[in-house]
Amino acid sequence: MGGVKPGGVKLGGVKPGGVKLGGVKPGGVKPNGVKTGCCKKTGGVKMGGLFRKLGAESLVSMLTKHRTVQTVSDGSVMSWQMVVLPVLMSSSVCCCCCAGLTDDQVKDYLTLHPQTLDEFVSESVSSETLDRWHKKKSSGSPDEPRPEKVSGYQDSNMQKLVHDLTSCLEQRLDTKLLLYDLCTIIKTATKADGFALYFMGECNNSVCLFKPTVAEDGPPTLIPAGPVTFGTTIATHVATTRQTLLVKDITGDQRFPEGTGQDSDSGIHVHSVLCLPILTAIGDLIAILELHRHWGNEPFNTSNQEVHVCRGLAKQTELNDFLLEVSKTYFDNIVAIDSLLEHIMIYAKNLVNADRCALFQVDHNNNELYSDLFDIGEENEGKPVFRKTKEIRFSIEKGIAGQVARTGEVLNIPDAYADPRFNREVDLYTGYTTRNILCMPIVSRGTVIGVVQMVNKLSGSAFTKTDENNFKMFAVFCALALHCANMYHRIRHSECIYRVTMEKLSYHSICTSEEWKTLTQLDLPTPLYKEIELFHFDISQFEELWPAVFVYMVHNSCGETSFELEKLCRFTMSVRKNYRRVPYHNWKHAVNVAHCMYAILQKTTGIFTEIEKKGLLIACLCHDLDHRGYSNTYLQKFDHPLAALYSTSTMEQHHFSQTVSILQLEGHNIFSNLTSIEYEQVLEVIHKAIIATDLALYFGNRKQLAELLSTGALDLDNHQHRDRVIGLMMTACDLCSVTKLWPITRLTANDIYAEFWAEGDEMKKIGIQPIPMMDRDKKEEVPQGQVGFYNAVALPCYTTLSELFPPSGPLLQACKLHTIYYIDYTYIT
């Protein structure tokens, strides 16, 4: 600087009294006779560079009078803003007697030029001296005033400190001396004057003061410090509440009449106390750290409490890491249950610091424990090695693991050979010596699904209560992982059974080559070609020709080239095989419904597209595929699996699903010649048509159509209107048995009631009274029931259909005639 410092001193110019500090030659003599160039190195500190910059008199005066230099820096390696260096000079330092610069002026200069001191220290001060200065500053002196800011470290430094502490602490969780050393670091980080470390006594009902040494090179000692209670010392108070407590003035706090419990003996006058419980992740108290600040120093503030979370956070972080790793293992490769079990076992070993680990799963069907993954006591890149071997099984009635599996209780055995339940033969066979055992159940939904057995505590004489508590929390997540893995295993097993079942089913539900080849060669009798065009055509007498009747109707309606003959024959014969032998909803009914649709399409030429005609004929043939003879209401009331799959229109959705399944069989896709768009369109037609056969949907659909017809608003180019028309056509075809000749209609009604009464019988078996229509004890009510059905369902359906398509009038006429017959009919025989 070329300017003038406060007080008129020009540092770069001539010093008052005519002495020019900046121009002194090395080896020259100053006015007071002090040689500046001949200063010796004292304590490893070369003073020449600093002398040239500051002036000898002020520097020596500062060093000899105050013995310390407080420095400020912009973030150098030594973090000068945290450290006040005690620059202690020996008596051999050459003292300059130059007068003029004051101590404050030198300090002001250093404040504005911290790099000056940085340069000097980095060039001239040894690392040993720096360490000595830092230690002296850290130890401090009660007489020295503290800066106003209690915590001089930055947040980033604090986080690093916590990370370092936790890394060190987690290596050996139960080592008291190591914990004491860590508390020493925490004392420095919080700028405390002292600290006390207490551990829990026996049964956790008292605290003991930890002393690292009593005599020179003696062992650590625990000194009783009182019971865990209120109204004594701050340490026992925190042991009771397990909450961090900051007291700025403990002498005036009536909660702690005995203060810290150490004042009277040690002569220490404690002013402020920060007392922190050291807890495990699940809340077990293992120690109490009591940090002190003496009278004359700033009390603790809330920022100092950051340190106390280190151990709990580390434990929780470790657990979170485990859960994330297990989740990743589970979802990345859900099949690899061995990998999942290995992760669980590795974490379990680390959690309680055990030498060996075994995990057994429970087979409740055979009352056995089994495992095929074993800890062989070796490591690979720092991780335990588990070997998959031949599965071993043993009775749940045997051994320690068996008892845990039976009772669901934890067993902590400090001396295995003193416990009669321990099987010594295992050690004799393996050559391994078992000292202590911690055995824990893994419980899911109140049932033990596994047992984890830890063998030989590495860092102590036996497993502790804390190990038990830690493991209990781990067991909850372990149970979840095992439950999911076992559930997936059962699903995979069920899937294999399903595949085998489907393979068997497909074999028995697919037509043989002889069947479909025979169909390609069948010809219909000549009279049938004419009769088949009539609505009342009776197919009963031509049972062997039903498949051929359907193929003929498809060809006559859609054209012989509309489907590949081989595929159409395969499809038709396989559909026949998939109809069950029930009284009414069977293969005969399917062909009857398809014939009625064929007759309607033949009399409404030009209205429906080729895609619609193909879809409607196939939908009619397949509309009751795999029908079981029970209504949707029955299936839903009795929680049938189909009702769980399809909550509405249960059987109709199943019929469509079966249709698609047959289409997907090899050589059965009759729509393979269509484009992808056309294929989607025809499947949509089939789906809507089959769903429309649910009679519960009929009433709303017919009402809407009747309104459209009455108002003249019906538009067949409107997709919604068109869907409603097709829906009504499907209902009309499904009910077509009421439009046949009277003898056929009456016999078909017998088949319908046979199914109804069978369903009613099943309901009676479980104490439910069926509706009259399904009660075989009320046969006399059948004619009346049929009249009601015709009036409420059949007649409105065919009336609306005949208004839509007048050529369908014969259906309505037959229905009206049969209504009259039923009025005079007594009962069905």
Coordinates of C-alpha atoms in Angstrom, one line a residue, residues 57 270 280 560 580 669 706 748:
E57 CA 9.4 -3.3 16.1
V270 CA -20.1 -25.5 34.7
T280 CA -30.0 -46.6 18.1
E560 CA -67.5 -69.0 -50.3
R580 CA -70.6 -78.0 -22.5
N669 CA -57.9 -67.7 -37.2
A706 CA -88.6 -47.7 -29.5
T748 CA -87.1 -76.3 -25.6

